[in-house]
Amino acid sequence: MFIPQPYLLFLGDVTDPLAAKTARGIQVWRPEQCVGEMRLPGCTVSLGLDELDIAAAKARGAKTLVLGTANAGGVLPQHWMESVTSAIKAGMNVASGLHHRLADEPELVALAEAHGVALFDIRHMRPKLAVGSGKKRSGKRVLTVGTDCSVGKMYTSLALEAAMREQGLKADFRATGQTGILVAGEGIAIDAVIADFIAGAAEALSPANDDDHWDIVEGQGSLFHPSYAGVSMGLIHGAQPHWLVMCHEMGRPHMRHLPHQPMVGLADCVEANLRAAQVTSDNPQLAGFAINTSNFSEQEARDYCAQLSATFGVPATDPVRFGIAAIAALLKERG
Amino acid sequence: MFIPQPYLLFLGDVTDPLAAKTARGIQVWRPEQCVGEMRLPGCTVSLGLDELDIAAAKARGAKTLVLGTANAGGVLPQHWMESVTSAIKAGMNVASGLHHRLADEPELVALAEAHGVALFDIRHMRPKLAVGSGKKRSGKRVLTVGTDCSVGKMYTSLALEAAMREQGLKADFRATGQTGILVAGEGIAIDAVIADFIAGAAEALSPANDDDHWDIVEGQGSLFHPSYAGVSMGLIHGAQPHWLVMCHEMGRPHMRHLPHQPMVGLADCVEANLRAAQVTSDNPQLAGFAINTSNFSEQEARDYCAQLSATFGVPATDPVRFGIAAIAALLKERG
């Protein structure tokens, strides 16, 4: 399952910059795979890309129209349909991260078939999977884990891929969520697989590879989140990681969306994740901390990271503010 | 989702007693809900129930025909169809634990509709679920956990329900697997839900209840099984258990189906399960061990259980050989 790149990023008529975060993620991490953006009247968000219509995008080589915005209720608005059908008629594939499936629109399915293009419903892609085996496989793997949901695991994974490549390592990001899948052009939405196949999905996602090759597997959820820990656990076992990077938001008061659920301590969280990883990996180790410090001053952020680094003996950084070269360097040296 | 009882247990033409283990489980745990068994020519397995045809079963009040045998490939053999259609025509529901869905046979769907009966595909029932919240709820809950798959979690749960009821407690078995669901007449096949909803499914399965009511939640998999730990983890969080019963097979050399995967030690397994339970439960405790000792002599089994009990300070028993009254008594006293 490979989503053909480059993309034309469709922003519809959204007015909330947060609603365009999937499109923004693609543009930040794969600018060379974005020929431009397409906006409807009323759209107040822009990624700063060239504004193109379907014909112009096609002329620049766009292979897939990406519906890269969240929408109330996850539906496909009727007034977006013309853009989608125009793209199909121009020979472009369409990829959507909406809850509502393109595949549930008979008109689109027929049109796509007639024009020999594919419809990708990222949230609903269900590759044929086997259950996990836990068998040791070659290659090196890093998994981002977290104290909670939405603490920057995808950002950290992509930043680490970039930093490791910069340091001359063979590193590939492995996507487990919808934005990551669109960035990479492939992956498995791991929270959408049948429960029995979580670990198997993670194994399929990061198969055996060259001994000097690194997979950077995008983590999901947290072992301490009452809603999603099953996904996190299966992902840890299936990814069979040699190294973990712990992601956390500085100062977060409680688990996301759950005011009654206290935040786990970092030491407990590191220990639990390493223990879980030991089930399938011989000697998993902590490679460092990636901290979202955006609610604090730069000095506070530096102090916090320095303290963490001293306590745990590994790099601690905010990848957005300070980069993640130190963790990449540790992996290069000790991996 | 309630499967109407009593049942007529359909054994088809199986010759392997193991293939009839779902039917046997129902007959062992709910004999009062089995009006009889139905066998086709060539069937060499019997549960010792009265052998009835559809008409006789209907006359005795059977409400559902249960396809209670496993079959090569999980398909519905053509020569079973006549029995199934006869049951529907007689006004009986049909419940199947086969991989192949009754709902994928248009003839059966139309017939069931015409006769106002339901088709239950136990492996594929997907109730509408919410994600777990981890919010504290009233009532008492026990969860069976294990070192591995297939160590007797369902048997232990049902035996514990019976023993607790015998000791005057209000106790209900909550089913998470197909045999358990057929025994109870309801439940959720938790390994078949979408990964994001594992904990939510367990919450739905064991909702808030009277303060003196006990849910005995059937565990699945193991936190140390590389294929299924995600399911086990979500189930622990969602069940929000006050007590755990650890199930184990004495002498098992490695994790089931995985010769490369060493068996976890009991102390590590207890600790990991209690830690996981602490995420949603304030003070989860170990209530005892349920050990499958069938490969050892009675004296060896008694010695092993006595040693476990001394080490951990809780009852240890083989529920098949020695019953489980001691664990029920502990729960009654300390719960």
XYZ file of C-alpha atoms in Angstrom:
670
model
C 0.000 0.000 0.000
C 1.873 2.997 -1.288
C 0.286 6.408 -1.740
C 1.804 7.926 -4.876
C 3.654 11.201 -4.297
C 3.972 14.143 -4.910
C 0.769 15.558 -3.485
C -1.587 18.449 -4.033
C -2.724 19.442 -0.528
C -6.422 20.270 -0.413
C -7.360 22.676 2.390
C -11.057 23.058 1.501
C -12.576 26.088 3.182
C -11.226 25.584 6.685
C -10.684 28.582 8.912
C -9.067 26.866 11.918
C -5.304 26.361 11.453
C -5.477 23.331 13.780
C -7.917 21.666 11.373
C -5.172 21.712 8.742
C -2.566 19.997 10.885
C -2.346 16.890 8.716
C -1.620 19.015 5.639
C 0.860 21.086 7.641
C 2.646 17.952 8.845
C 3.135 16.783 5.270
C 4.370 20.193 4.171
C 6.831 20.471 7.097
C 8.320 16.996 6.720
C 8.085 16.359 2.986
C 8.090 19.793 1.287
C 9.637 18.217 -1.805
C 6.534 15.984 -2.106
C 4.061 18.922 -2.121
C 3.531 20.589 -5.490
C 1.126 23.115 -3.990
C -2.036 23.764 -2.027
C -5.639 24.071 -3.171
C -8.115 26.319 -1.352
C -11.830 26.978 -1.780
C -13.469 30.377 -1.321
C -13.614 31.241 2.371
C -10.481 29.328 3.312
C -8.367 31.440 5.670
C -5.573 28.924 6.230
C -2.507 28.697 4.036
C 0.648 26.614 4.197
C 2.515 29.156 2.101
C 2.706 26.791 -0.857
C 1.836 27.802 -4.396
C -1.912 27.925 -4.809
C -2.850 25.625 -7.666
C -5.974 24.267 -9.295
C -6.213 20.649 -10.404
C -4.931 21.314 -13.919
C -1.908 23.288 -12.723
C -1.098 20.686 -10.073
C -1.367 17.908 -12.629
C 0.992 19.820 -14.926
C 3.523 19.960 -12.053
C 3.305 16.204 -11.634
C 0.919 15.851 -8.667
C -0.096 12.197 -8.346
C -2.464 12.371 -5.371
C -4.952 14.915 -4.029
C -4.732 14.832 -0.242
C -7.726 15.896 1.830
C -5.510 17.133 4.595
C -7.952 18.837 6.934
C -10.155 17.629 9.751
C -13.814 18.462 9.386
C -16.707 18.625 11.826
C -17.986 15.066 12.122
C -15.349 13.800 9.728
C -17.695 13.992 6.767
C -16.911 14.859 3.167
C -18.802 18.112 2.478
C -20.851 18.176 -0.694
C -19.151 21.350 -1.909
C -15.754 19.586 -1.839
C -16.981 16.942 -4.244
C -16.279 18.917 -7.390
C -12.603 19.239 -6.487
C -12.391 15.532 -5.748
C -14.090 14.474 -8.982
C -11.972 16.911 -10.998
C -8.819 15.385 -9.525
C -9.965 11.873 -10.391
C -10.875 12.930 -13.928
C -7.397 14.429 -14.271
C -5.921 11.032 -13.371
C -4.984 11.815 -9.776
C -5.463 9.446 -6.846
C -7.284 10.784 -3.780
C -6.206 10.219 -0.161
C -8.457 11.157 2.737
C -7.970 11.196 6.470
C -11.678 11.817 7.114
C -13.751 9.382 9.149
C -16.241 9.234 6.292
C -14.905 6.937 3.590
C -14.378 7.918 -0.008
C -15.103 4.244 -0.703
C -18.641 4.762 0.619
C -19.434 7.194 -2.209
C -20.483 5.000 -5.156
C -20.022 7.924 -7.547
C -16.376 8.324 -6.528
C -15.688 4.606 -6.618
C -17.071 4.310 -10.155
C -15.221 7.389 -11.327
C -11.931 6.213 -9.831
C -12.322 2.855 -11.503
C -13.093 4.461 -14.839
C -9.959 6.604 -14.608
C -7.691 3.910 -13.209
C -6.833 5.761 -10.008
C -7.016 4.734 -6.366
C -8.937 6.081 -3.369
C -7.054 5.899 -0.052
C -9.089 6.073 3.134
C -6.183 6.387 5.535
C -8.194 5.776 8.692
C -9.693 2.601 7.298
C -6.867 0.876 5.480
C -6.799 -2.701 6.744
C -3.909 -4.650 5.318
C -4.074 -8.424 5.670
C -2.146 -9.135 8.855
C -0.809 -12.082 10.794
C -0.627 -12.165 14.583
C 2.744 -11.189 16.026
C 5.374 -13.861 16.564
C 8.006 -12.044 18.584
C 10.706 -13.744 16.499
C 13.966 -11.813 16.537
C 14.705 -9.997 13.308
C 17.688 -8.156 11.890
C 18.065 -4.383 11.606
C 17.923 -1.731 14.323
C 14.700 -0.237 15.603
C 13.873 2.851 17.675
C 10.361 3.354 19.038
C 8.995 6.611 20.372
C 6.899 6.065 23.492
C 5.164 8.560 25.739
C 3.678 9.450 29.079
C 0.436 10.304 27.280
C -1.264 10.817 23.924
C -0.397 13.942 21.918
C 3.016 14.587 23.399
C 4.881 14.722 20.086
C 5.703 11.119 19.197
C 5.222 11.659 15.460
C 7.182 14.910 15.413
C 9.965 13.312 17.423
C 10.106 10.278 15.130
C 10.327 12.399 11.987
C 12.856 14.764 13.539
C 14.956 11.777 14.576
C 14.789 10.319 11.064
C 16.043 13.626 9.660
C 18.804 13.984 12.272
C 20.006 10.409 11.820
C 20.102 10.791 8.048
C 22.056 14.000 8.508
C 24.582 12.059 10.553
C 24.949 9.538 7.741
C 22.766 6.750 9.101
C 20.303 4.718 7.048
C 17.066 5.614 8.818
C 13.414 5.252 7.814
C 10.374 6.600 9.593
C 7.616 3.959 10.005
C 4.166 5.507 10.257
C 1.403 4.265 12.561
C -1.027 7.202 12.397
C -2.805 9.023 9.627
C -0.589 12.079 9.300
C 2.504 9.928 9.490
C 1.145 7.638 6.785
C 0.545 10.571 4.459
C 4.013 11.929 5.173
C 5.677 8.575 4.506
C 3.304 7.564 1.722
C 2.783 4.241 3.519
C 2.202 2.737 6.947
C -0.494 1.131 9.093
C -3.029 3.036 11.207
C -2.365 0.798 14.164
C -5.269 1.944 16.324
C -7.642 0.814 13.572
C -6.519 -2.824 13.328
C -8.375 -5.672 15.023
C -7.104 -6.052 18.588
C -5.531 -9.468 18.005
C -3.281 -8.046 15.292
C -1.708 -5.001 16.942
C 1.690 -6.624 17.463
C 1.489 -8.339 14.084
C 0.848 -4.981 12.428
C 3.921 -3.502 14.107
C 6.006 -6.452 12.942
C 4.764 -6.012 9.367
C 5.547 -2.314 9.560
C 9.179 -2.749 10.570
C 10.356 -6.004 8.984
C 13.851 -7.497 9.056
C 16.379 -5.216 7.408
C 20.119 -4.673 6.934
C 22.109 -4.802 10.150
C 23.034 -1.129 9.814
C 19.533 0.044 8.925
C 17.355 1.920 11.407
C 13.585 1.913 11.559
C 12.171 4.814 13.554
C 8.728 3.537 14.565
C 6.099 6.146 15.407
C 4.608 5.336 18.823
C 0.953 5.695 19.808
C -0.787 6.364 23.109
C 0.822 5.455 26.408
C 1.043 2.387 28.624
C -0.540 4.618 31.276
C -3.478 5.947 29.257
C -6.672 4.107 30.304
C -8.119 4.304 26.802
C -5.242 3.318 24.561
C -2.625 1.326 26.468
C -3.495 -1.872 24.597
C -2.375 -0.272 21.350
C 0.815 1.009 22.987
C 1.611 -2.413 24.450
C 1.115 -4.336 21.206
C 3.159 -1.738 19.355
C 6.057 -2.093 21.806
C 6.071 -5.885 21.456
C 5.711 -5.849 17.681
C 8.258 -3.090 17.046
C 10.850 -5.116 18.984
C 12.768 -1.920 19.708
C 16.440 -1.773 20.639
C 15.992 1.815 21.774
C 13.138 3.879 23.163
C 12.748 7.650 23.065
C 10.407 8.867 25.800
C 8.134 11.757 24.779
C 6.468 13.993 27.343
C 4.862 17.385 27.696
C 6.432 19.456 30.437
C 3.868 20.538 33.013
C 0.899 18.564 31.690
C -1.428 18.293 34.679
C -3.272 15.027 33.901
C -3.799 12.447 31.161
C -5.286 13.922 28.005
C -9.086 14.329 28.078
C -9.200 12.609 31.500
C -9.024 15.140 34.373
C -9.506 12.296 36.877
C -6.447 10.430 35.627
C -3.140 11.587 37.143
C -0.041 11.946 34.966
C 2.480 9.122 35.398
C 5.962 9.927 36.689
C 8.766 9.775 34.132
C 10.844 7.196 36.011
C 7.866 4.836 36.352
C 6.969 5.348 32.718
C 10.490 4.634 31.470
C 10.716 1.515 33.608
C 7.335 0.150 32.477
C 8.162 0.705 28.816
C 11.574 -0.934 29.097
C 10.036 -3.913 30.891
C 7.392 -4.287 28.198
C 10.044 -4.057 25.477
C 12.063 -6.812 27.134
C 9.365 -9.324 26.200
C 10.529 -9.294 22.573
C 13.838 -7.381 22.631
C 16.998 -8.611 24.353
C 18.392 -5.435 25.792
C 16.156 -2.436 25.091
C 17.562 0.861 26.311
C 16.458 4.427 26.729
C 18.012 6.720 24.120
C 16.696 9.991 25.526
C 13.760 12.274 26.216
C 11.858 14.434 23.724
C 10.008 17.094 25.693
C 7.335 19.488 24.503
C 8.255 22.596 26.493
C 6.054 25.037 24.597
C 4.261 26.312 27.703
C 7.511 27.393 29.372
C 10.275 29.920 28.821
C 13.432 28.855 27.053
C 15.399 29.014 30.296
C 12.844 26.894 32.140
C 12.924 24.421 29.275
C 16.726 24.216 29.310
C 16.794 23.740 33.075
C 14.184 20.993 32.940
C 15.968 19.123 30.144
C 19.338 19.459 31.886
C 17.883 18.053 35.076
C 16.268 15.111 33.251
C 19.503 14.403 31.417
C 21.471 14.407 34.669
C 18.967 12.110 36.383
C 18.718 9.508 33.624
C 22.136 9.809 31.994
C 20.778 10.283 28.467
C 20.070 13.342 26.293
C 16.885 15.294 26.984
C 15.727 17.911 24.495
C 12.763 19.715 23.027
C 13.083 18.659 19.367
C 11.165 21.731 18.186
C 13.233 24.236 20.163
C 16.607 22.582 20.418
C 16.684 19.835 17.775
C 17.326 16.163 18.391
C 20.919 15.754 17.151
C 22.095 14.614 20.601
C 19.816 11.562 20.561
C 20.786 10.762 16.962
C 24.456 11.003 18.001
C 23.913 8.635 20.913
C 22.281 6.106 18.585
C 25.102 6.467 16.059
C 27.731 5.929 18.740
C 26.132 3.167 20.769
C 23.705 1.551 18.304
C -26.944 -8.490 22.542
C -28.438 -11.483 24.278
C -28.400 -14.971 22.795
C -31.696 -16.616 23.742
C -31.334 -19.785 25.817
C -31.857 -22.723 26.144
C -29.768 -24.184 23.346
C -29.710 -27.185 21.070
C -26.007 -28.021 20.676
C -25.129 -28.983 17.109
C -22.107 -31.272 16.840
C -22.224 -31.848 13.086
C -20.126 -34.828 12.051
C -16.977 -34.095 14.027
C -14.774 -36.958 15.129
C -12.238 -35.016 17.222
C -13.452 -34.399 20.793
C -11.291 -31.258 20.933
C -13.248 -29.809 18.007
C -16.357 -29.891 20.177
C -14.849 -27.973 23.069
C -17.152 -24.973 22.722
C -20.208 -27.227 22.936
C -18.655 -29.093 25.841
C -17.961 -25.842 27.700
C -21.609 -24.846 27.420
C -22.777 -28.265 28.575
C -20.391 -28.281 31.560
C -21.216 -24.767 32.797
C -24.852 -24.363 31.820
C -26.347 -27.892 31.661
C -29.755 -26.412 32.498
C -29.529 -24.343 29.297
C -28.925 -27.335 26.998
C -32.036 -29.207 25.896
C -29.998 -31.724 23.944
C -27.415 -32.400 21.259
C -27.811 -32.914 17.523
C -25.426 -35.141 15.552
C -25.095 -35.953 11.867
C -24.177 -39.388 10.500
C -20.484 -40.037 11.107
C -20.260 -37.982 14.295
C -18.277 -39.877 16.916
C -18.392 -37.231 19.637
C -21.168 -37.013 22.211
C -21.728 -34.811 25.228
C -24.022 -37.401 26.760
C -27.054 -35.172 26.279
C -30.310 -36.411 24.801
C -29.973 -36.704 21.036
C -32.686 -34.597 19.459
C -33.711 -33.449 16.028
C -34.932 -29.912 15.404
C -38.594 -30.712 16.002
C -37.925 -32.501 19.283
C -35.616 -29.729 20.472
C -38.199 -27.103 19.587
C -40.805 -29.052 21.531
C -38.498 -28.940 24.559
C -38.214 -25.180 24.284
C -34.858 -24.746 22.497
C -34.520 -21.122 21.397
C -31.136 -21.233 19.669
C -29.224 -23.793 17.613
C -25.547 -23.478 18.552
C -22.889 -24.547 16.060
C -20.543 -25.543 18.831
C -17.695 -27.217 16.985
C -14.574 -25.958 15.305
C -14.181 -26.931 11.696
C -11.210 -27.072 9.337
C -10.838 -23.560 7.963
C -13.754 -22.322 10.043
C -16.194 -22.763 7.167
C -19.821 -23.789 7.295
C -19.968 -27.143 5.445
C -22.673 -27.459 2.837
C -24.048 -30.628 4.425
C -24.718 -28.730 7.679
C -26.969 -26.255 5.892
C -30.097 -28.381 6.047
C -29.915 -28.518 9.834
C -29.417 -24.773 10.026
C -32.298 -23.961 7.685
C -34.564 -26.426 9.485
C -33.825 -24.704 12.782
C -34.607 -21.283 11.326
C -37.819 -22.570 9.798
C -38.784 -23.953 13.196
C -38.349 -20.457 14.657
C -34.972 -21.001 16.317
C -32.118 -18.510 16.315
C -28.706 -19.739 15.181
C -25.404 -18.941 16.918
C -22.080 -19.803 15.307
C -18.525 -19.642 16.502
C -17.142 -20.348 13.031
C -14.865 -17.891 11.268
C -17.171 -17.984 8.272
C -20.183 -15.796 8.967
C -23.773 -16.951 8.820
C -24.473 -13.346 7.806
C -22.455 -13.914 4.621
C -24.958 -16.526 3.403
C -27.750 -14.531 1.722
C -30.048 -17.563 1.824
C -29.738 -17.770 5.611
C -30.147 -14.042 6.100
C -33.343 -13.982 4.043
C -34.710 -17.053 5.780
C -33.947 -15.680 9.245
C -35.666 -12.431 8.363
C -38.707 -14.253 7.050
C -38.989 -16.254 10.278
C -38.169 -13.398 12.646
C -35.120 -15.046 14.181
C -31.554 -13.827 14.663
C -28.194 -15.087 13.418
C -25.336 -14.659 15.901
C -21.802 -14.739 14.523
C -20.007 -14.817 17.868
C -16.554 -14.099 16.445
C -17.773 -11.082 14.569
C -20.200 -9.341 16.888
C -19.139 -5.716 17.019
C -21.187 -3.730 19.483
C -20.968 0.045 19.176
C -18.253 0.992 21.647
C -16.723 4.086 23.183
C -13.058 4.361 24.096
C -12.263 3.621 27.721
C -12.350 6.434 30.255
C -10.810 4.817 33.325
C -13.436 6.530 35.487
C -13.963 4.750 38.786
C -17.194 2.778 38.988
C -19.091 0.991 41.738
C -19.270 -2.780 42.238
C -16.450 -5.275 42.756
C -14.510 -6.848 39.928
C -12.191 -9.834 39.663
C -10.149 -10.413 36.511
C -8.432 -13.660 35.592
C -5.003 -13.029 34.107
C -2.355 -15.473 32.974
C 1.234 -16.247 32.210
C 0.157 -17.334 28.740
C -2.791 -18.092 26.450
C -4.776 -21.287 27.069
C -3.954 -21.708 30.732
C -7.557 -21.948 31.940
C -8.757 -18.356 32.372
C -12.307 -19.114 31.209
C -12.574 -22.273 33.280
C -11.220 -20.468 36.319
C -13.638 -17.553 35.873
C -16.655 -19.830 35.587
C -15.521 -22.002 38.487
C -15.046 -18.883 40.585
C -18.527 -17.610 39.683
C -19.997 -20.925 40.811
C -17.954 -21.043 44.033
C -18.787 -17.447 44.945
C -22.489 -18.030 44.329
C -22.269 -21.135 46.505
C -20.834 -18.978 49.268
C -23.777 -16.610 48.957
C -22.140 -13.834 46.937
C -23.765 -12.017 44.023
C -21.359 -12.950 41.226
C -21.655 -12.790 37.430
C -19.253 -14.159 34.866
C -18.448 -11.618 32.119
C -17.460 -13.294 28.866
C -14.716 -12.041 26.535
C -14.269 -15.081 24.270
C -16.560 -17.101 22.075
C -17.178 -20.088 24.327
C -17.692 -17.820 27.308
C -20.177 -15.727 25.342
C -22.199 -18.796 24.428
C -22.122 -19.976 28.044
C -23.252 -16.611 29.379
C -25.564 -15.825 26.473
C -23.853 -12.440 26.148
C -20.455 -10.772 26.165
C -17.893 -9.179 23.858
C -15.240 -11.081 21.867
C -12.574 -8.660 22.978
C -9.847 -9.809 20.606
C -12.127 -8.930 17.695
C -12.752 -5.261 18.568
C -10.855 -2.406 16.910
C -7.625 -1.793 18.822
C -8.646 1.659 20.081
C -11.682 0.197 21.842
C -10.230 -2.694 23.868
C -10.451 -0.918 27.206
C -13.799 0.619 26.274
C -15.150 -2.846 25.496
C -14.034 -4.109 28.901
C -15.715 -1.132 30.571
C -18.957 -1.813 28.694
C -18.760 -5.460 29.692
C -18.493 -4.818 33.428
C -20.417 -1.599 34.096
C -21.094 0.049 37.460
C -23.091 -2.235 39.735
C -24.263 -2.652 43.342
C -21.502 -2.272 45.907
C -21.852 -5.916 46.925
C -21.987 -7.271 43.377
C -19.044 -9.097 41.834
C -18.171 -9.241 38.157
C -15.815 -12.096 37.291
C -14.208 -10.906 34.062
C -12.761 -13.565 31.779
C -9.170 -12.658 30.939
C -7.471 -13.119 27.556
C -3.875 -13.684 26.520
C -0.999 -12.528 28.692
C 1.005 -9.337 29.165
C 4.010 -11.490 28.237
C 2.646 -13.052 25.053
C 4.216 -11.300 22.028
C 1.074 -11.739 19.946
C -1.734 -10.749 22.292
C -0.443 -8.551 25.120
C -2.248 -5.502 23.739
C -5.582 -7.210 24.296
C -4.542 -8.277 27.806
C -3.409 -4.751 28.678
C -6.568 -3.018 27.470
C -8.666 -5.615 29.249
C -6.846 -5.006 32.546
C -7.356 -1.251 32.291
C -10.993 -1.501 31.226
C -11.981 -4.171 33.748
C -10.667 -1.942 36.549
C -10.194 -5.010 38.737
C -9.986 -4.961 42.519
C -8.628 -8.498 42.481
C -6.619 -10.607 40.055
C -6.475 -14.391 39.850
C -3.290 -15.566 38.141
C -3.725 -18.593 35.865
C -0.791 -20.759 34.846
C 0.016 -24.201 33.502
C 2.479 -26.041 35.692
C 5.564 -27.088 33.730
C 4.747 -25.341 30.450
C 8.123 -24.994 28.722
C 7.565 -21.862 26.601
C 4.864 -19.451 25.438
C 2.137 -21.145 23.447
C 2.964 -21.722 19.754
C 6.267 -19.827 20.219
C 9.149 -22.191 21.077
C 11.570 -19.240 20.918
C 9.672 -17.317 23.585
C 10.574 -18.251 27.188
C 7.847 -18.581 29.813
C 7.657 -15.643 32.220
C 8.286 -16.228 35.923
C 5.226 -16.086 38.171
C 6.554 -13.329 40.432
C 7.357 -11.079 37.467
C 3.996 -11.826 35.915
C 2.060 -11.026 39.092
C 3.969 -7.800 39.559
C 3.459 -6.636 35.956
C -0.263 -7.353 36.102
C -0.719 -5.555 39.413
C 1.215 -2.551 38.086
C -0.934 -2.433 34.969
C -4.098 -2.694 37.053
C -2.987 0.234 39.209
C -3.489 2.578 36.252
C -7.271 2.400 36.715
C -7.766 0.646 40.068
C -6.736 2.095 43.427
C -5.453 -0.952 45.223
C -5.590 -4.073 43.061
C -4.516 -7.242 44.835
C -3.745 -10.828 44.019
C -6.514 -13.202 45.176
C -4.729 -16.432 44.305
C -3.392 -18.800 41.678
C -5.361 -21.170 39.457
C -2.957 -23.795 38.158
C -3.495 -26.364 35.423
C -1.575 -29.318 36.880
C -2.901 -31.954 34.481
C 0.548 -33.127 33.390
C 1.608 -33.982 36.949
C 0.652 -36.427 39.677
C -1.741 -35.328 42.367
C 1.061 -35.234 44.933
C 3.268 -33.109 42.665
C 0.329 -30.790 42.064
C -0.386 -30.431 45.802
C 3.269 -29.734 46.558
C 3.513 -27.108 43.831
C 0.341 -25.319 44.951
C 1.413 -25.420 48.602
C 4.752 -23.908 47.711
C 3.142 -21.141 45.634
C 0.706 -20.406 48.407
C 3.502 -20.138 50.967
C 5.567 -17.876 48.721
C 2.792 -15.443 47.808
C 0.552 -15.684 50.879
C -2.626 -16.400 48.885
C -4.485 -19.604 47.940
C -3.102 -21.652 45.041
C -5.201 -24.437 43.585
C -5.976 -26.445 40.476
C -9.662 -25.572 40.039
C -10.317 -28.783 38.092
C -8.684 -31.097 40.627
C -9.156 -29.273 43.893
C -11.884 -26.675 43.327
C -11.568 -22.941 43.878
C -13.508 -22.453 47.131
C -10.412 -21.088 48.897
C -10.139 -18.143 46.500
C -13.882 -17.483 46.715
C -13.581 -17.522 50.525
C -10.717 -15.024 50.444
C -12.788 -12.689 48.264
C -15.785 -13.068 50.558
C -13.697 -12.283 53.620
C -11.527 -9.475 52.304
C -13.528 -8.108 49.354
